[in-house]
Short mmCIF file of N, CA and C in Angstrom, two decimals:
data_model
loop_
_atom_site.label_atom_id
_atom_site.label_comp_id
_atom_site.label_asym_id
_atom_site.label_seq_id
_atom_site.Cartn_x
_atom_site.Cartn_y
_atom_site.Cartn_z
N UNK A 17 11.18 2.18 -15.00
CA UNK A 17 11.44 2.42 -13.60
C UNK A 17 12.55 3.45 -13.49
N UNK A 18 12.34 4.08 -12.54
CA UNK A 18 13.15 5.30 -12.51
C UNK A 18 14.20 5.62 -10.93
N UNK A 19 13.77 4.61 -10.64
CA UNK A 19 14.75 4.87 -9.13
C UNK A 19 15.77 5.33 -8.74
N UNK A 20 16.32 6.47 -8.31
CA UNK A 20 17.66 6.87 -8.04
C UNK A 20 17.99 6.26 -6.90
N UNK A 21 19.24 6.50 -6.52
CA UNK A 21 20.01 5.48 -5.23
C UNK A 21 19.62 6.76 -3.69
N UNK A 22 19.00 7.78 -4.04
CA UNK A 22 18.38 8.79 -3.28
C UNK A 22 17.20 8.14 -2.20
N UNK A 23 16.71 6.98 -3.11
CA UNK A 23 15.22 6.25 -2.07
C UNK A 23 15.42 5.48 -1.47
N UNK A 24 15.18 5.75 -0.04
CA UNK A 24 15.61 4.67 1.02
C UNK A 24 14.03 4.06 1.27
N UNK A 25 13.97 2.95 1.89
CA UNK A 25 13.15 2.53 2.34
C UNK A 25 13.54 2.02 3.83
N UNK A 26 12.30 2.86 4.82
CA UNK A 26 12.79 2.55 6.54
C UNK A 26 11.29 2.37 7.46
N UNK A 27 11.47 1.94 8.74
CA UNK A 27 10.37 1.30 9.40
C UNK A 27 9.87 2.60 9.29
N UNK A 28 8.54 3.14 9.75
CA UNK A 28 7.65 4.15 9.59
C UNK A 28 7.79 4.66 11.47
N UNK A 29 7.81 5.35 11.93
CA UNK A 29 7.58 5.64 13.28
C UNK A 29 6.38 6.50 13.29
N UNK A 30 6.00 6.63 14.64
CA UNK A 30 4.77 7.67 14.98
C UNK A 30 5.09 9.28 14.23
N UNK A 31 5.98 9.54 14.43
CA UNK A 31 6.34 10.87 14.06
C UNK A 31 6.06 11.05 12.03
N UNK A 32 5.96 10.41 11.71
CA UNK A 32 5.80 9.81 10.15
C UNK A 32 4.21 10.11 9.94
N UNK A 33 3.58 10.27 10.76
CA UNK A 33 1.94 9.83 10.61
C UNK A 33 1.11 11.41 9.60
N UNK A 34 1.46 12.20 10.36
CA UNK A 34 0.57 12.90 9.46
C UNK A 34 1.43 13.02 7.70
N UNK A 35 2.43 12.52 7.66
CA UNK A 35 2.86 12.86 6.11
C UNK A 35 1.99 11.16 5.51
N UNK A 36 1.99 10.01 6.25
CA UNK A 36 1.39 8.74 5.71
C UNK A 36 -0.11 9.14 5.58
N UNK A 37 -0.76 9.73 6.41
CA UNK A 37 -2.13 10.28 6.49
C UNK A 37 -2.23 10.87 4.75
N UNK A 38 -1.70 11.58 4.88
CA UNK A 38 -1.65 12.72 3.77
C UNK A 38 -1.16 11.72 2.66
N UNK A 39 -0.50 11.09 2.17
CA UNK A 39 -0.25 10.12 1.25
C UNK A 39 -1.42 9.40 1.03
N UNK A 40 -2.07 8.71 2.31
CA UNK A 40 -3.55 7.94 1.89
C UNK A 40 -4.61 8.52 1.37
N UNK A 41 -4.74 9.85 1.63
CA UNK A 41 -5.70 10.54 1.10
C UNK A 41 -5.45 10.92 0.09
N UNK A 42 -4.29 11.50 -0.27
CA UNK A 42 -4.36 12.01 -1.58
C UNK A 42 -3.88 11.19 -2.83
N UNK A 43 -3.46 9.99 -2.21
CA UNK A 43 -3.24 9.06 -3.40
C UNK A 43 -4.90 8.54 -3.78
N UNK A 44 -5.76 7.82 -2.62
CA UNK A 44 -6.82 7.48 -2.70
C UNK A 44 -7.55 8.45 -3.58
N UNK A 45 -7.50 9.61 -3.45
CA UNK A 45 -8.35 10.52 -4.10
C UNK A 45 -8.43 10.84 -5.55
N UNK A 46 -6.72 10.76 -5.79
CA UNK A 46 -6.27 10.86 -6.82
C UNK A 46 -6.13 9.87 -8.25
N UNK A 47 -6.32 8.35 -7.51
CA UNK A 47 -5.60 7.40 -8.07
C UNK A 47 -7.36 5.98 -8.33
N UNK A 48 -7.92 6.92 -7.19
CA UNK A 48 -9.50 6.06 -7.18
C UNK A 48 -10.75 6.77 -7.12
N UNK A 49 -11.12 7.62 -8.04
CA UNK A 49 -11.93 9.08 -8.36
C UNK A 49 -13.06 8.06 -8.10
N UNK A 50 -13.71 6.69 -8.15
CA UNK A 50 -15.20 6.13 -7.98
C UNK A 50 -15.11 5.88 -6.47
N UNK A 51 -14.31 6.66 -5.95
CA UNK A 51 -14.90 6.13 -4.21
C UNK A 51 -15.18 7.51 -3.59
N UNK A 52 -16.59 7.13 -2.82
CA UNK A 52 -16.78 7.75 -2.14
C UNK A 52 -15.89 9.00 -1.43
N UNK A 53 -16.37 10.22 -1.29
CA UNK A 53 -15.47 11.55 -0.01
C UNK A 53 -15.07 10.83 0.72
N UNK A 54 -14.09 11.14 1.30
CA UNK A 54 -13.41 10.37 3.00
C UNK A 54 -14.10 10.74 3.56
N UNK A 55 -14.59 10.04 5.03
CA UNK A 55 -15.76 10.12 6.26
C UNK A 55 -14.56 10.63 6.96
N UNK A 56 -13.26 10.49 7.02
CA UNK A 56 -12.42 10.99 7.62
C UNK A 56 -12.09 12.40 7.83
N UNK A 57 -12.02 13.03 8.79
CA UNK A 57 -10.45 14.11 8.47
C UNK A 57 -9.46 13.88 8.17
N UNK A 58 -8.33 14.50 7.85
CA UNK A 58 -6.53 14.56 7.93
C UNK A 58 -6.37 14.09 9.48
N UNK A 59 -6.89 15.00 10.01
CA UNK A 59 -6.39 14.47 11.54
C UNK A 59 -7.36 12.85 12.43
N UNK A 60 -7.80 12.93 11.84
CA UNK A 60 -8.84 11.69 12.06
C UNK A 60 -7.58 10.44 11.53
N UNK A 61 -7.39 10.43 10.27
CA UNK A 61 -6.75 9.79 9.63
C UNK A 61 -5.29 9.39 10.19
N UNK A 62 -4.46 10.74 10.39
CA UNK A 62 -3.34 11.00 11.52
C UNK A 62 -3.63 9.88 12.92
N UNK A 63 -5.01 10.33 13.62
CA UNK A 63 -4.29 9.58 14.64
C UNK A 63 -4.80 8.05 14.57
N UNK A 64 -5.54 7.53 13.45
CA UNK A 64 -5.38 6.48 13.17
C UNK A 64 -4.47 5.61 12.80
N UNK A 65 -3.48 6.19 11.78
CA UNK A 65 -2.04 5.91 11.35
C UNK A 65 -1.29 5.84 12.50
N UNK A 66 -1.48 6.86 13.54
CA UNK A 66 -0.42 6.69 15.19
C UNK A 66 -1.09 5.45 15.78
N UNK A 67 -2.00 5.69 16.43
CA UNK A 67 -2.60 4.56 17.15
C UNK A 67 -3.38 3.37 16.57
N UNK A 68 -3.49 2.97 15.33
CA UNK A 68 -3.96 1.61 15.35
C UNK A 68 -3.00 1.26 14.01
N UNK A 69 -2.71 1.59 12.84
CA UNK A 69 -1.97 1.12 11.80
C UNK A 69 -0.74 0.82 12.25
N UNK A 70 -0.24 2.01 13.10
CA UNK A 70 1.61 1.82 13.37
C UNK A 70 1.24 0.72 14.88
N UNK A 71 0.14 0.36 15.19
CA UNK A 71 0.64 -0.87 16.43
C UNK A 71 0.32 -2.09 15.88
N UNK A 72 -0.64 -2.24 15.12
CA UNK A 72 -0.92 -3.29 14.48
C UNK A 72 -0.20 -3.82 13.34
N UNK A 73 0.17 -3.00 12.32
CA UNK A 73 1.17 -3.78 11.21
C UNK A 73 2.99 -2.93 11.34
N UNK A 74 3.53 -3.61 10.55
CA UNK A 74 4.62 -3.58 10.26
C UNK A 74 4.71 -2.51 9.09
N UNK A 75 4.98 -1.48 9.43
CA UNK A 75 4.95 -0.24 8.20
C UNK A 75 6.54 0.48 7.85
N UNK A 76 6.21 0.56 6.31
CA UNK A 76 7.83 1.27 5.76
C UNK A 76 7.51 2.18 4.91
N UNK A 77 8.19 3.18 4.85
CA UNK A 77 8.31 4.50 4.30
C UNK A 77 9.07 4.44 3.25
N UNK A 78 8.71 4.68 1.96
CA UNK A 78 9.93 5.61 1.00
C UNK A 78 10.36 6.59 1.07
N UNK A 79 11.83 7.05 1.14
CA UNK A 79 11.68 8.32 1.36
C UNK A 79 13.04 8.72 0.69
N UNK A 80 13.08 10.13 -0.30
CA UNK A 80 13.92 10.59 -0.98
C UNK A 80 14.45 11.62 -0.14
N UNK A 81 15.48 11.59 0.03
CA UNK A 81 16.33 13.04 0.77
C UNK A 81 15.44 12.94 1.99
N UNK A 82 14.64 13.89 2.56
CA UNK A 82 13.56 13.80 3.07
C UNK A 82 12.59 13.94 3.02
N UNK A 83 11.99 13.76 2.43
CA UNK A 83 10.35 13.60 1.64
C UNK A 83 9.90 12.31 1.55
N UNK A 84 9.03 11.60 2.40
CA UNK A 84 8.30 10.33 2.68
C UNK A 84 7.31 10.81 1.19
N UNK A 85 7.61 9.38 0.77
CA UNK A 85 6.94 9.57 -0.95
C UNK A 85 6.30 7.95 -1.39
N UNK A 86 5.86 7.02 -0.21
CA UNK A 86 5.19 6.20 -0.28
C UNK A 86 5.26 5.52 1.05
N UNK A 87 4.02 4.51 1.15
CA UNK A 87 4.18 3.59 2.54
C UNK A 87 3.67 2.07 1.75
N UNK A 88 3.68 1.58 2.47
CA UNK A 88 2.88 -0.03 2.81
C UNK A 88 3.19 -0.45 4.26
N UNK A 89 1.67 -1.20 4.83
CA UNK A 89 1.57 -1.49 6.02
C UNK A 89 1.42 -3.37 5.31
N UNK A 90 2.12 -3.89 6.44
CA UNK A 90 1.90 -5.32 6.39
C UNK A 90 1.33 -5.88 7.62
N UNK A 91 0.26 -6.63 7.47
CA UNK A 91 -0.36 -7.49 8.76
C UNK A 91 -0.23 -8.58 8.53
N UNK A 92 0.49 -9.36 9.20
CA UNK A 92 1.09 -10.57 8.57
C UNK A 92 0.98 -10.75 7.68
N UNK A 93 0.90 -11.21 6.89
CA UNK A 93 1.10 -12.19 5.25
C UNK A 93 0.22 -11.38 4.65
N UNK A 94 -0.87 -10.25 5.38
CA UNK A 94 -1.82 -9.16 4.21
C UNK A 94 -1.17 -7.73 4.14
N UNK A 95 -1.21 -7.41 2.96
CA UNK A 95 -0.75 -6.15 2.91
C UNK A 95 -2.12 -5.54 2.73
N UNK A 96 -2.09 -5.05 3.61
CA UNK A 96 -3.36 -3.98 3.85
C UNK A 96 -3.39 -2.65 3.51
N UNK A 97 -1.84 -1.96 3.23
CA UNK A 97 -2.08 -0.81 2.24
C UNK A 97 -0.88 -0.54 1.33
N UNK A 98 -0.94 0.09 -0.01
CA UNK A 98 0.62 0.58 -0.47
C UNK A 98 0.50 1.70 -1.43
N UNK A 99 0.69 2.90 -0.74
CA UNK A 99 0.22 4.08 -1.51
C UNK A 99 1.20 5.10 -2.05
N UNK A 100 1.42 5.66 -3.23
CA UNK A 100 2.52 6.47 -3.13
C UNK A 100 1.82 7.99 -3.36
N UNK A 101 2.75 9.09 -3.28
CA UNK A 101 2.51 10.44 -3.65
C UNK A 101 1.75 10.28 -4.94
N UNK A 102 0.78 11.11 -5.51
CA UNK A 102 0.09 10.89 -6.73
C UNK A 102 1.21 11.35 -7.77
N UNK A 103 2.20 12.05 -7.37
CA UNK A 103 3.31 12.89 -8.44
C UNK A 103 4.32 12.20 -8.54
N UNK A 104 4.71 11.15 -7.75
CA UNK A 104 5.90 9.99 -7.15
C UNK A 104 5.40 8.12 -8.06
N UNK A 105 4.27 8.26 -8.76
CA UNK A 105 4.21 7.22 -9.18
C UNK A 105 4.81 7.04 -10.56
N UNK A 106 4.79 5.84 -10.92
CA UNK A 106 5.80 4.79 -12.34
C UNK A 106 7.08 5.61 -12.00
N UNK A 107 7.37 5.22 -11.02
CA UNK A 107 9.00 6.11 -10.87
C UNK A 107 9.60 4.60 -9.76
N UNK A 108 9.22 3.65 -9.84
CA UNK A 108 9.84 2.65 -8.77
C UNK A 108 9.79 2.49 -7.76
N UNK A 109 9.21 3.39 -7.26
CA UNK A 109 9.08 3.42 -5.41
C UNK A 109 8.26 2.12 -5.27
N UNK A 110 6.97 2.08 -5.83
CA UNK A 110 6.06 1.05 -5.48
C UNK A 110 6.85 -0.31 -5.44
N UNK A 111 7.48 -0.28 -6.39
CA UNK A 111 8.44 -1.96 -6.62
C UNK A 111 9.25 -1.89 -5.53
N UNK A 112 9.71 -1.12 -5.15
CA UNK A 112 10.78 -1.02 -3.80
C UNK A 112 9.80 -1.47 -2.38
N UNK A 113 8.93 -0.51 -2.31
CA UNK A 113 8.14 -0.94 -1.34
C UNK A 113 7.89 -2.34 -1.18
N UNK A 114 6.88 -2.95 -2.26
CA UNK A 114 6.61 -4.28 -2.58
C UNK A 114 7.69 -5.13 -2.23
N UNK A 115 8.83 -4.95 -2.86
CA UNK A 115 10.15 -5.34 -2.84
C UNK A 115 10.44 -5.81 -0.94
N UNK A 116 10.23 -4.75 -0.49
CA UNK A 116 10.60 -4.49 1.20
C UNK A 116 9.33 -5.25 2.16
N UNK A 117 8.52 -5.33 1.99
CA UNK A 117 7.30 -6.48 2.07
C UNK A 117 7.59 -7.85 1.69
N UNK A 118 7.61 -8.27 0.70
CA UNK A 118 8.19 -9.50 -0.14
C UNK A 118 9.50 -10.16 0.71
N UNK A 119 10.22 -9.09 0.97
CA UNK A 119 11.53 -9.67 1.64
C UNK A 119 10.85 -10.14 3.26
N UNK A 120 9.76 -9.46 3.81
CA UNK A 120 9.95 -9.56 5.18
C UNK A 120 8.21 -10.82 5.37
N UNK A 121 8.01 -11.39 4.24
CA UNK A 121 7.18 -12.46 3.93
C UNK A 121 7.71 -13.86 3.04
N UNK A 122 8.28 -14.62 3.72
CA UNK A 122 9.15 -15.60 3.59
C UNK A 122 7.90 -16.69 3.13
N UNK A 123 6.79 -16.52 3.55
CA UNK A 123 5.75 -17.59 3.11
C UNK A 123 4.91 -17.25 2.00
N UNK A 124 5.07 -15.49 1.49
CA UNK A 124 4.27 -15.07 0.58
C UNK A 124 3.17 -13.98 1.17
N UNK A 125 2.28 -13.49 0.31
CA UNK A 125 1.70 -12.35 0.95
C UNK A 125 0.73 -12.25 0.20
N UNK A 126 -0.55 -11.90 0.72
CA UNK A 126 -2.09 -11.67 0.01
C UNK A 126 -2.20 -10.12 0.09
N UNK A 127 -3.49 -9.33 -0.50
CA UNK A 127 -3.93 -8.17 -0.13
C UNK A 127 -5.32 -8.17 -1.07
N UNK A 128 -5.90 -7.20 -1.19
CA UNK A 128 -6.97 -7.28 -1.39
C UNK A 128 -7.05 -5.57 -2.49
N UNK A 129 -7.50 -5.75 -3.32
CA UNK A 129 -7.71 -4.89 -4.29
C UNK A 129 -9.33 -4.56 -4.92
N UNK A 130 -9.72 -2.76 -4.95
CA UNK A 130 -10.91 -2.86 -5.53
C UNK A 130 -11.09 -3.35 -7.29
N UNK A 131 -11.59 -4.22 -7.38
CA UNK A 131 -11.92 -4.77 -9.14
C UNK A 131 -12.03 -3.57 -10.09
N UNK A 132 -12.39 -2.32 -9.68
CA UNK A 132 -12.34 -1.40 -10.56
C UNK A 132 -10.85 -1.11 -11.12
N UNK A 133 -9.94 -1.01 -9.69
CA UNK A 133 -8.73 -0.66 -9.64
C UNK A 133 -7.75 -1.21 -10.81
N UNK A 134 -7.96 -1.30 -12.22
CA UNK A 134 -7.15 -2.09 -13.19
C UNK A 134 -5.49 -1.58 -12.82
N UNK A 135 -5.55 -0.29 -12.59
CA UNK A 135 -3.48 0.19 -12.68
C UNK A 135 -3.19 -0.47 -11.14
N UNK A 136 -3.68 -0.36 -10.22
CA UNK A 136 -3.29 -1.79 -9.19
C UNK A 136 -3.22 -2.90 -9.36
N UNK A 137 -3.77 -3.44 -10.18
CA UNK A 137 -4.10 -4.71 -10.39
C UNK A 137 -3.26 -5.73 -11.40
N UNK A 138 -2.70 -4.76 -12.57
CA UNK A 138 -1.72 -4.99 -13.65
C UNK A 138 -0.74 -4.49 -12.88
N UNK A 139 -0.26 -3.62 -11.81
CA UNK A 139 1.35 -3.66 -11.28
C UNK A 139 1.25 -4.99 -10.43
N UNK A 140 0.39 -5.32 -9.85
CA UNK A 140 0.36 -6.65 -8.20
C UNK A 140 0.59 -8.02 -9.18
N UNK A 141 0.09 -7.69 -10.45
CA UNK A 141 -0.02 -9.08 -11.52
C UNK A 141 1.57 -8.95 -12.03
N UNK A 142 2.19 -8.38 -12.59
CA UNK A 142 3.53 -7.55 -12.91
C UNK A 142 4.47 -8.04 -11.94
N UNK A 143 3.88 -7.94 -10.64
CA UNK A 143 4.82 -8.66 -9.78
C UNK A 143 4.83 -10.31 -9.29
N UNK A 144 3.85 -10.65 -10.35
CA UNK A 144 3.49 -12.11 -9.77
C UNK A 144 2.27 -12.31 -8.95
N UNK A 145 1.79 -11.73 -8.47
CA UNK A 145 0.59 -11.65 -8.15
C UNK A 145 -0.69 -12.67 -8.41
N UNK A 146 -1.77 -13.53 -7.82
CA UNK A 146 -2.25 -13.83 -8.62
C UNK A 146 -3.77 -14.18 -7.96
N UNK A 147 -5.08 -13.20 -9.01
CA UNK A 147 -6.27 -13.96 -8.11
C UNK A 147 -6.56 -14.94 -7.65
N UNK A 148 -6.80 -14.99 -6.36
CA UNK A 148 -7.44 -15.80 -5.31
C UNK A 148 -8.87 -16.27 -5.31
N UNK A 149 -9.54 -14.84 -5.20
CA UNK A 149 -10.90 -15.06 -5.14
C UNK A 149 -11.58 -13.83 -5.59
N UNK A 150 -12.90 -13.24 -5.72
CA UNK A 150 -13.74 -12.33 -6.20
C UNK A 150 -14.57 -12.30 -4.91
N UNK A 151 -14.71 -10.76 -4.75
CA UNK A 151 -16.05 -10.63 -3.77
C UNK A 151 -17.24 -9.50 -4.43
N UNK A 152 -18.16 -9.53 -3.96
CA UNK A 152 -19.07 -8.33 -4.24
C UNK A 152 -19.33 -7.05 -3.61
N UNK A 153 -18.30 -6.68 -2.53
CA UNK A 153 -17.91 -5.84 -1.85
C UNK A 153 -18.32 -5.97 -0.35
N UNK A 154 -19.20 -7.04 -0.09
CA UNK A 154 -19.52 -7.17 1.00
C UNK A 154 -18.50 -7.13 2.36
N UNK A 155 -17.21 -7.09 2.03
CA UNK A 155 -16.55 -7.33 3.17
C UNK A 155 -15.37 -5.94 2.85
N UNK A 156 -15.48 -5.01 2.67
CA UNK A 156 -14.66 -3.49 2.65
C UNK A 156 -16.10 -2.62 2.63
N UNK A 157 -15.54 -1.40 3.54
CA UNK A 157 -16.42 -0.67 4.09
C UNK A 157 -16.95 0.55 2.89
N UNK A 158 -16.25 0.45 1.92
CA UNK A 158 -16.56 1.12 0.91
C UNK A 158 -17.60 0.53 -0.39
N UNK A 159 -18.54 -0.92 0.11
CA UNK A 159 -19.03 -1.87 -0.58
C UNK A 159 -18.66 -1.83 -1.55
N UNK A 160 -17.30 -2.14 -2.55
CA UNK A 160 -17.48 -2.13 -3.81
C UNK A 160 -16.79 -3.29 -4.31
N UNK A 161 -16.90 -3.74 -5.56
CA UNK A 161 -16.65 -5.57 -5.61
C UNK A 161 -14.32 -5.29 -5.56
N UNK A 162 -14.29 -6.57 -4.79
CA UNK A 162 -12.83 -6.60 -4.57
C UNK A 162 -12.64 -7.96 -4.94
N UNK A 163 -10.90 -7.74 -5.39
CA UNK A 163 -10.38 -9.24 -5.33
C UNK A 163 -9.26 -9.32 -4.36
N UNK A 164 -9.13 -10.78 -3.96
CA UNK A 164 -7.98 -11.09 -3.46
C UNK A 164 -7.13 -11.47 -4.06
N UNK A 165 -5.58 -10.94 -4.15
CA UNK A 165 -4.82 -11.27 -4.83
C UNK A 165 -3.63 -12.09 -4.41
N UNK A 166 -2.21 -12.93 -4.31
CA UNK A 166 -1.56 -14.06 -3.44
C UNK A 166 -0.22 -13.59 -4.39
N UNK A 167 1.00 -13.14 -3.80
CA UNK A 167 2.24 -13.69 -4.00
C UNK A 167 2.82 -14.96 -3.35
N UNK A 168 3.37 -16.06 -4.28
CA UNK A 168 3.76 -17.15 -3.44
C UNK A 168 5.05 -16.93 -3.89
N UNK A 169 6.46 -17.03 -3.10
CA UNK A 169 7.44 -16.73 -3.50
C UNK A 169 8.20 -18.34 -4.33
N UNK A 170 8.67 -18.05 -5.38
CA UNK A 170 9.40 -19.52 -5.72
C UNK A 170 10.58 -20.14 -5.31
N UNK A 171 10.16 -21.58 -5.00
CA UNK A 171 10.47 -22.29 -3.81
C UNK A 171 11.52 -23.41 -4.68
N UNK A 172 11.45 -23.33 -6.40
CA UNK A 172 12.18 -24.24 -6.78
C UNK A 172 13.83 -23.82 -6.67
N UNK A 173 14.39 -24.75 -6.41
CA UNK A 173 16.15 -24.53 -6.52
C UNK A 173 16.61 -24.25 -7.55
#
């Protein structure tokens, strides 16, 4: 892990959207070469990140100096996304992020991962992480088989 004291982590505002846009795509692209082209645009994507991600979950930014260099959105207890720059990863941001989620889930936190995805899957396990359940993709719009994965935070004294 490589973290300098340079990475802050802060709530995400509207004004944040097209650099989070641009993080989803090009991490997705970069980081998950078996999925499908985006049906999206950049700007498609943009004002999705404004109007339905930033009203619906709880979203935080990494950000070095000024350069937003990862997000995660939380919907209650699911983390529904956590993506960093494709050039910004094994450098700690992700653990920070996670980290900043984890803190603001006092009961624990699920999310959902594609089964192909092994380098997601060994960091979410890394953090404690642990399968839930298996699907056959029937329920992500990209049909491809997913798992659910569960942090429960420990509760012993």
């Amino acid at each position: 892990m490589n973290v300098d004291d340079r990475t802050r982590i802060r709530f995400a505002s509207e004004a944040d959207a097209a650099e989070i846009a641009h993080i989803h795509l090009t991490s997705r692209s970069a980081t998950m070469p078996y999925l499908p082209p985006p049906e999206h645009s950049h700007d498609q994507v943009v004002a999705w990140i404004r109007d339905v991600l930033l009203k619906r979950c709880r979203v935080w930014v990494a950000v070095r100096d000024t350069q937003i260099n990862g997000y995660a959105a939380l919907d209650r207890d699911m983390l529904e996304h956590l993506y960093l720059r494709p050039d910004m990863r094994r450098q700690g941001i992700g653990t920070l992020l996670l980290d900043e989620v984890r803190r603001h889930s006092p009961c624990g936190v699920s999310l959902r991962v594609f089964q192909q995805n092994t380098e997601a899957r060994a960091f979410y396990e890394h953090h404690g992480f642990t399968v839930v359940d298996t699907n056959d993709g029937a329920r992500n719009m990209e049909n491809l088989p997913d798992m659910t994965l569960r942090w429960q935070p420990d509760t012993t004294p």
